[in-house]
Amino acid sequence: MAEAFRAFRIHGGDAGHRAGIERLDLDQLSPGEVVVCAAYSSVNYKDALAGTGKGKILRRFPLVGGIDVAGHVEASTDPAFREGDAVLCTGCGLSETRDGGYAERVRLEARSTIPLPSGLTLREAMILGTAGFTAGLSLLRMEQNDQSPEMGPIVVTGATGGVGMLSIDILTRAGYEVHAITGKLQHLDFLTLLGAKQVISRHGLHWGQRPLEKATWAGAIDTVGDEMLAGLTRVIQPYGNIASCGLAGGPALATTVMPFIIRGVSLLGIASAGTPRPQRERVWERLASDWKPAHLDGICTNEVTLDELPSVFDTLLQGGGFGRTLVRLQG
Ligand SMILES: NC(=O)c1ccc[n+]([C@@H]2O[C@H](COP(=O)([O-])OP(=O)(O)OC[C@H]3O[C@@H](n4cnc5c(N)ncnc54)[C@H](OP(=O)(O)O)[C@@H]3O)[C@@H](O)[C@H]2O)c1
């Protein structure tokens, strides 16, 4: 096993924010049963907030960044994992309370380590990453609450972001008609290729301000929050589900109870980082089989090394992101 390895480490607190590549030993990483030779990670909105210090993501300092990782087991003190096993981990405290995936070696807790399901490569697993897991978890929770394709179209907001694009691809594979709301109509062709039957500009939305407006969609996956989410509550059909998974437009939610008590609309909370293990395994199984997105290669619009990480954070935070950025951790 190599002694020292490279990691993108984030410092903060009273000393102020600073982040960059450092050489670490395994002993410097958070404790865990499974040592992984990391192959890929990815860049999520949360990674950009943590890496730039623009959001309070880390709950202790310093920590290696990166909320996702996939690679091969190098050593394990837990008998559930053997050397050479392909594994992944998303969320579960990575880059929040423990060292994350932006490193050549990662030490994971066995309870958070998921065997790579057959049907996915390590690379595909990280093109999905937390974004794909969140999209899959949204659909799982909607279907657990009786959403079905027969009810009508599902609208996806923040459509050109990681969660948005993967939601469109996954919903389409699962047999839903999908409509997309985006601030970047220049990507209409790509969103259509993913499966969107309608692409709507978020700048041209006029839903009205009554507690209930014309019921337009059978459900929604919302990555934007704030006025977008408030608007969605007013236009979802009876007994439809809204999966609330993001706040790209802000954290507020000003609405009334009318959609809930008159139309039976459900607002489902999506918290990917802390998803219980049985549900986590179920989502990955679906993502590797009948929900596997058909356009993963196209959705991966950028591939960077550890050294190139800082250059992608600002673009993402300014809402200029398009698709998923993969992080290559070896070579
Ligand atoms: N709940 C969870 O467990 C979980 C997991 C992953 C991500 N998230 C959250 O989900 C959101 C999306 O994550 P992501 O990784 O997909 O991020 P991303 O790749 O940066 O995508 C965000 C997208 O939101 C839209 N957007 C950006 N700024 C906006 C604004 N001011 N108003 C309205 N729309 C805006 C843009 O899409 P368009 O230009 O196409 O509209 C942008 O591409 C983030 O808030 C993230 O924190 C939550």
Coordinates of C-alpha atoms and ligand atoms in Angstrom, one line a residue:
M1 CA 0.0 0.0 0.0
A2 CA 1.4 3.4 -1.0
E3 CA 2.4 5.5 2.1
A4 CA 1.5 9.1 1.2
F5 CA -1.2 10.1 -1.3
R6 CA -2.6 13.3 -2.8
A7 CA -5.9 14.8 -1.5
F8 CA -7.9 18.0 -1.9
R9 CA -8.1 19.2 1.7
I10 CA -10.2 22.1 3.0
H11 CA -9.3 24.2 6.0
G12 CA -11.6 26.7 7.7
G13 CA -13.0 27.9 11.0
D14 CA -11.2 30.8 12.8
A15 CA -8.1 30.4 10.6
G16 CA -10.2 31.2 7.5
H17 CA -10.9 29.2 4.3
R18 CA -8.1 27.6 2.4
A19 CA -8.2 24.6 0.2
G20 CA -5.7 22.7 -2.1
I21 CA -3.7 19.6 -2.7
E22 CA -1.8 18.1 0.2
R23 CA 0.1 14.8 0.7
L24 CA -1.5 12.8 3.5
D25 CA -1.0 9.4 5.2
L26 CA -3.9 7.0 5.9
D27 CA -3.5 7.7 9.6
Q28 CA -4.6 11.3 9.0
L29 CA -8.0 10.3 7.6
S30 CA -11.2 9.8 9.6
P31 CA -11.4 6.3 11.0
G32 CA -13.2 3.5 9.0
E33 CA -13.0 -0.2 8.2
V34 CA -12.6 0.0 4.5
V35 CA -9.6 1.5 2.7
V36 CA -10.3 2.2 -1.0
C37 CA -8.0 3.0 -3.9
A38 CA -10.2 5.7 -5.3
A39 CA -10.9 5.8 -9.0
Y40 CA -13.5 8.6 -9.5
S41 CA -15.4 11.2 -7.7
S42 CA -17.7 14.0 -9.0
V43 CA -18.6 17.6 -8.5
N44 CA -21.9 18.5 -6.9
Y45 CA -23.3 21.9 -5.9
K46 CA -22.4 21.0 -2.3
D47 CA -18.8 20.3 -3.3
A48 CA -18.6 23.7 -4.9
L49 CA -19.9 25.4 -1.7
A50 CA -17.5 23.4 0.5
G51 CA -14.5 23.8 -1.8
T52 CA -14.8 27.6 -2.1
G53 CA -15.9 28.2 1.5
K54 CA -19.1 29.9 0.2
G55 CA -21.3 27.5 2.1
K56 CA -21.2 26.1 5.6
I57 CA -20.9 22.4 4.6
L58 CA -18.0 21.1 6.7
R59 CA -18.8 20.7 10.3
R60 CA -15.2 20.3 11.4
F61 CA -11.8 21.2 9.9
P62 CA -9.7 20.3 8.1
L63 CA -11.4 17.6 6.0
V64 CA -10.7 16.2 2.5
G65 CA -13.5 17.4 0.2
G66 CA -15.8 15.4 -2.1
I67 CA -19.2 13.9 -1.1
D68 CA -18.8 11.0 -3.6
V69 CA -16.3 8.3 -4.3
A70 CA -15.9 5.0 -6.2
G71 CA -13.0 2.7 -6.3
H72 CA -11.5 -0.7 -5.4
V73 CA -11.1 -2.0 -1.8
E74 CA -7.4 -2.1 -0.9
A75 CA -7.9 -3.5 2.7
S76 CA -10.9 -4.1 5.0
T77 CA -11.2 -5.0 8.6
D78 CA -14.9 -5.8 7.9
P79 CA -15.4 -9.3 6.5
A80 CA -18.2 -8.0 4.2
F81 CA -15.5 -6.4 1.9
R82 CA -12.5 -8.0 0.4
E83 CA -9.5 -6.7 -1.5
G84 CA -10.4 -5.9 -5.1
D85 CA -14.1 -5.4 -4.5
A86 CA -15.6 -2.5 -6.5
V87 CA -17.5 -0.1 -4.1
L88 CA -19.0 3.4 -4.0
C89 CA -20.1 5.8 -1.3
T90 CA -22.2 9.0 -1.7
G91 CA -23.1 11.4 1.1
C92 CA -22.9 9.6 4.5
G93 CA -21.0 12.5 6.1
L94 CA -18.2 12.6 3.4
S95 CA -16.8 16.1 3.3
E96 CA -19.2 17.1 6.1
T97 CA -18.2 15.3 9.2
R98 CA -15.5 13.0 7.8
D99 CA -12.8 13.0 5.1
G100 CA -14.3 12.8 1.6
G101 CA -13.7 11.4 -1.8
Y102 CA -11.3 14.0 -3.4
A103 CA -8.2 11.8 -2.7
E104 CA -6.2 8.9 -4.1
R105 CA -7.0 6.9 -1.0
V106 CA -10.2 7.1 1.0
R107 CA -11.1 5.4 4.3
L108 CA -14.8 4.6 4.6
E109 CA -17.1 3.2 7.2
A110 CA -18.4 -0.3 6.2
R111 CA -22.0 0.7 7.0
S112 CA -21.7 3.5 4.3
T113 CA -19.9 1.4 1.7
I114 CA -22.1 0.1 -1.1
P115 CA -20.9 -2.8 -3.3
L116 CA -20.9 -1.5 -6.9
P117 CA -24.1 -3.1 -8.4
S118 CA -23.5 -5.2 -11.6
G119 CA -24.7 -3.1 -14.5
L120 CA -22.6 -0.1 -13.5
T121 CA -18.9 0.7 -14.0
L122 CA -17.1 2.8 -11.4
R123 CA -17.1 5.7 -13.9
E124 CA -20.8 5.4 -14.6
A125 CA -21.4 5.3 -10.8
M126 CA -19.7 8.6 -10.4
I127 CA -21.3 10.3 -13.4
L128 CA -24.4 9.5 -11.4
G129 CA -22.9 10.2 -8.0
T130 CA -25.0 12.1 -5.4
A131 CA -26.9 13.9 -8.3
G132 CA -28.1 10.6 -9.8
F133 CA -28.7 9.1 -6.4
T134 CA -30.9 12.1 -5.5
A135 CA -32.8 11.8 -8.8
G136 CA -33.4 8.1 -8.2
L137 CA -34.3 8.6 -4.6
S138 CA -36.8 11.3 -5.7
L139 CA -38.5 8.8 -8.0
L140 CA -38.4 6.0 -5.5
R141 CA -40.1 8.2 -2.9
M142 CA -42.7 9.4 -5.4
E143 CA -43.6 5.9 -6.5
Q144 CA -43.7 4.8 -2.9
N145 CA -46.4 7.5 -2.6
D146 CA -48.3 6.0 -5.6
Q147 CA -47.0 8.2 -8.5
S148 CA -47.3 6.4 -11.8
P149 CA -46.7 7.3 -15.5
E150 CA -50.5 7.0 -16.2
M151 CA -51.2 10.0 -13.9
G152 CA -49.5 12.3 -16.4
P153 CA -46.3 14.3 -17.0
I154 CA -43.7 15.1 -14.4
V155 CA -41.9 18.5 -14.5
V156 CA -38.2 18.8 -13.6
T157 CA -36.7 22.1 -12.6
G158 CA -33.1 23.2 -12.8
A159 CA -33.1 21.0 -15.8
T160 CA -29.5 21.6 -17.1
G161 CA -28.0 20.8 -13.6
G162 CA -26.7 17.4 -12.6
V163 CA -29.8 16.4 -10.6
G164 CA -32.1 17.9 -13.3
M165 CA -30.5 16.1 -16.3
L166 CA -30.3 12.8 -14.5
S167 CA -34.0 13.2 -13.4
I168 CA -35.1 13.7 -17.0
D169 CA -33.1 10.6 -18.2
I170 CA -34.3 8.4 -15.3
L171 CA -37.9 9.4 -15.5
T172 CA -38.0 8.8 -19.2
R173 CA -36.5 5.3 -18.7
A174 CA -39.1 4.7 -16.1
G175 CA -41.9 5.4 -18.6
Y176 CA -42.9 9.0 -17.6
E177 CA -43.5 11.9 -19.9
V178 CA -41.1 14.6 -18.7
H179 CA -41.3 18.4 -19.1
A180 CA -38.2 20.5 -18.2
I181 CA -38.0 24.0 -16.8
T182 CA -34.6 25.7 -17.5
G183 CA -32.9 29.0 -17.5
K184 CA -30.8 27.9 -20.4
L185 CA -33.0 27.4 -23.5
Q186 CA -29.8 27.2 -25.6
H187 CA -29.6 23.6 -24.3
L188 CA -33.1 22.7 -25.6
D189 CA -31.8 20.2 -28.1
F190 CA -29.9 18.2 -25.4
L191 CA -32.8 18.3 -22.9
T192 CA -35.0 17.0 -25.8
L193 CA -32.4 14.2 -26.5
L194 CA -32.6 13.2 -22.8
G195 CA -36.3 12.7 -23.2
A196 CA -38.0 16.0 -22.3
K197 CA -41.2 16.4 -24.3
Q198 CA -41.5 20.1 -23.5
V199 CA -38.8 22.5 -22.5
I200 CA -40.0 25.7 -20.8
S201 CA -38.0 28.8 -20.0
R202 CA -38.0 29.6 -16.3
H203 CA -37.8 33.3 -17.1
G204 CA -41.1 33.2 -18.9
L205 CA -43.1 31.4 -16.2
H206 CA -46.4 33.1 -15.2
W207 CA -48.4 30.8 -13.0
G208 CA -50.5 33.4 -11.2
Q209 CA -50.5 33.9 -7.5
R210 CA -53.8 32.3 -6.4
P211 CA -53.4 29.4 -3.8
L212 CA -54.5 27.0 -6.6
E213 CA -53.8 27.6 -10.2
K214 CA -54.6 25.4 -13.3
A215 CA -53.3 21.9 -12.4
T216 CA -50.8 21.3 -15.1
W217 CA -48.5 18.4 -14.0
A218 CA -48.9 15.1 -12.2
G219 CA -45.8 15.6 -10.2
A220 CA -42.4 17.4 -10.0
I221 CA -38.8 17.0 -9.1
D222 CA -37.7 20.4 -7.9
T223 CA -34.0 21.4 -7.5
V224 CA -34.6 25.1 -7.3
G225 CA -36.8 25.9 -4.2
D226 CA -38.1 29.3 -3.3
E227 CA -40.6 30.9 -5.8
M228 CA -40.3 27.9 -8.2
L229 CA -41.3 25.4 -5.5
A230 CA -44.1 27.7 -4.2
G231 CA -45.3 28.0 -7.8
L232 CA -45.2 24.2 -8.3
T233 CA -47.4 23.6 -5.2
R234 CA -50.1 25.6 -6.9
V235 CA -50.1 23.7 -10.2
I236 CA -49.7 20.0 -9.4
Q237 CA -52.7 17.8 -10.1
P238 CA -54.7 16.0 -7.3
Y239 CA -52.6 13.4 -5.4
G240 CA -49.5 14.3 -7.3
N241 CA -46.1 14.3 -5.6
I242 CA -43.4 17.1 -5.5
A243 CA -39.9 15.8 -4.6
S244 CA -38.2 18.8 -3.0
C245 CA -34.5 18.2 -3.3
G246 CA -32.7 21.5 -3.9
L247 CA -32.3 25.2 -3.3
A248 CA -30.4 26.5 -6.3
G249 CA -32.9 29.4 -6.4
G250 CA -33.1 29.9 -2.6
P251 CA -34.3 28.2 0.6
A252 CA -37.6 30.0 1.2
L253 CA -41.0 28.4 0.7
A254 CA -44.0 30.7 0.8
T255 CA -47.2 28.9 -0.1
T256 CA -50.5 27.9 1.5
V257 CA -52.0 24.7 2.7
M258 CA -54.6 24.7 -0.1
P259 CA -52.7 22.4 -2.5
F260 CA -52.3 19.9 0.4
I261 CA -55.9 20.0 1.8
I262 CA -57.8 20.5 -1.4
R263 CA -55.8 18.6 -4.0
G264 CA -54.0 16.1 -1.7
V265 CA -50.7 17.1 -3.2
S266 CA -47.7 15.7 -1.3
L267 CA -44.4 17.5 -0.7
L268 CA -41.7 14.8 -0.3
G269 CA -38.4 15.7 1.4
I270 CA -35.3 14.3 -0.3
A271 CA -32.2 14.1 1.9
S272 CA -29.7 12.0 0.0
A273 CA -26.8 12.2 2.5
G274 CA -28.6 10.5 5.3
T275 CA -30.7 7.9 3.4
P276 CA -31.1 4.7 5.4
R277 CA -29.1 1.8 4.0
P278 CA -32.0 -0.4 2.7
Q279 CA -33.4 2.5 0.7
R280 CA -29.9 3.5 -0.5
E281 CA -29.3 -0.1 -1.8
R282 CA -32.7 -0.1 -3.5
V283 CA -32.0 3.1 -5.4
W284 CA -28.5 1.9 -6.6
E285 CA -30.0 -1.4 -7.8
R286 CA -32.6 0.5 -9.8
L287 CA -30.0 3.0 -11.2
A288 CA -28.0 0.0 -12.4
S289 CA -30.9 -1.7 -14.0
D290 CA -34.3 -0.5 -15.2
W291 CA -33.7 3.1 -14.3
K292 CA -30.2 3.3 -15.7
P293 CA -30.0 6.6 -17.6
A294 CA -29.5 6.0 -21.3
H295 CA -27.3 9.1 -21.8
L296 CA -24.6 9.0 -19.1
D297 CA -21.8 9.7 -21.5
G298 CA -23.5 12.8 -22.8
I299 CA -24.5 14.0 -19.3
C300 CA -20.8 13.8 -18.3
T301 CA -19.8 17.1 -19.9
N302 CA -16.4 17.6 -18.1
E303 CA -13.7 15.4 -16.6
V304 CA -11.0 16.9 -14.3
T305 CA -8.1 15.9 -12.2
L306 CA -7.7 16.8 -8.5
D307 CA -5.5 19.8 -9.6
E308 CA -8.2 21.2 -11.8
L309 CA -11.0 21.0 -9.2
P310 CA -11.0 24.7 -8.1
S311 CA -11.6 25.9 -11.7
V312 CA -15.0 24.2 -11.9
F313 CA -16.5 25.3 -8.5
D314 CA -17.3 28.9 -9.4
T315 CA -19.0 28.1 -12.7
L316 CA -21.3 25.7 -10.8
L317 CA -22.2 28.2 -8.1
Q318 CA -22.9 30.9 -10.7
G319 CA -25.6 28.7 -12.2
G320 CA -23.6 28.2 -15.3
G321 CA -23.2 24.5 -14.9
F322 CA -24.3 22.1 -17.6
G323 CA -24.3 18.4 -16.9
R324 CA -21.9 16.5 -14.6
T325 CA -18.2 16.9 -13.9
L326 CA -16.3 13.7 -13.2
V327 CA -13.1 13.8 -11.1
R328 CA -10.4 11.3 -12.1
L329 CA -8.4 10.4 -9.1
Q330 CA -5.6 8.2 -10.4
G331 CA -2.9 8.8 -13.1
Ligands
LIG1 N1 -31.5 17.0 -1.2 C1 -30.3 16.4 -1.5 O1 -30.0 15.4 -1.0 C2 -29.5 17.0 -2.7 C3 -28.6 16.2 -3.4 C4 -28.0 16.8 -4.5 C5 -28.2 18.1 -4.8 N2 -29.1 18.8 -4.0 C6 -29.4 20.2 -4.3 O2 -30.0 20.3 -5.6 C7 -29.7 21.5 -6.3 C8 -29.1 21.1 -7.6 O3 -27.9 20.4 -7.5 P1 -27.0 20.0 -8.7 O4 -25.9 19.2 -8.2 O5 -27.9 19.5 -9.8 O6 -26.5 21.5 -9.1 P2 -26.1 22.1 -10.5 O7 -25.5 21.1 -11.4 O8 -25.3 23.3 -10.2 O9 -27.5 22.6 -11.1 C9 -28.3 23.6 -10.6 C10 -29.2 24.1 -11.7 O10 -30.2 24.9 -11.0 C11 -30.6 25.9 -11.9 N3 -30.3 27.2 -11.2 C12 -29.1 27.7 -10.8 N4 -29.3 28.9 -10.2 C13 -30.6 29.1 -10.2 C14 -31.4 30.2 -9.7 N5 -30.9 31.3 -9.1 N6 -32.7 30.1 -9.9 C15 -33.3 29.0 -10.5 N7 -32.6 28.0 -11.0 C16 -31.3 28.1 -10.9 C17 -29.7 25.8 -13.2 O11 -30.4 25.0 -14.1 P3 -31.3 25.7 -15.3 O12 -30.4 26.9 -15.8 O13 -31.5 24.6 -16.3 O14 -32.6 26.2 -14.7 C18 -28.6 25.0 -12.7 O15 -27.9 24.3 -13.7 C19 -28.7 22.2 -5.4 O16 -29.5 23.1 -4.6 C20 -28.2 21.1 -4.5 O17 -27.8 21.6 -3.2 C21 -29.7 18.3 -3.0

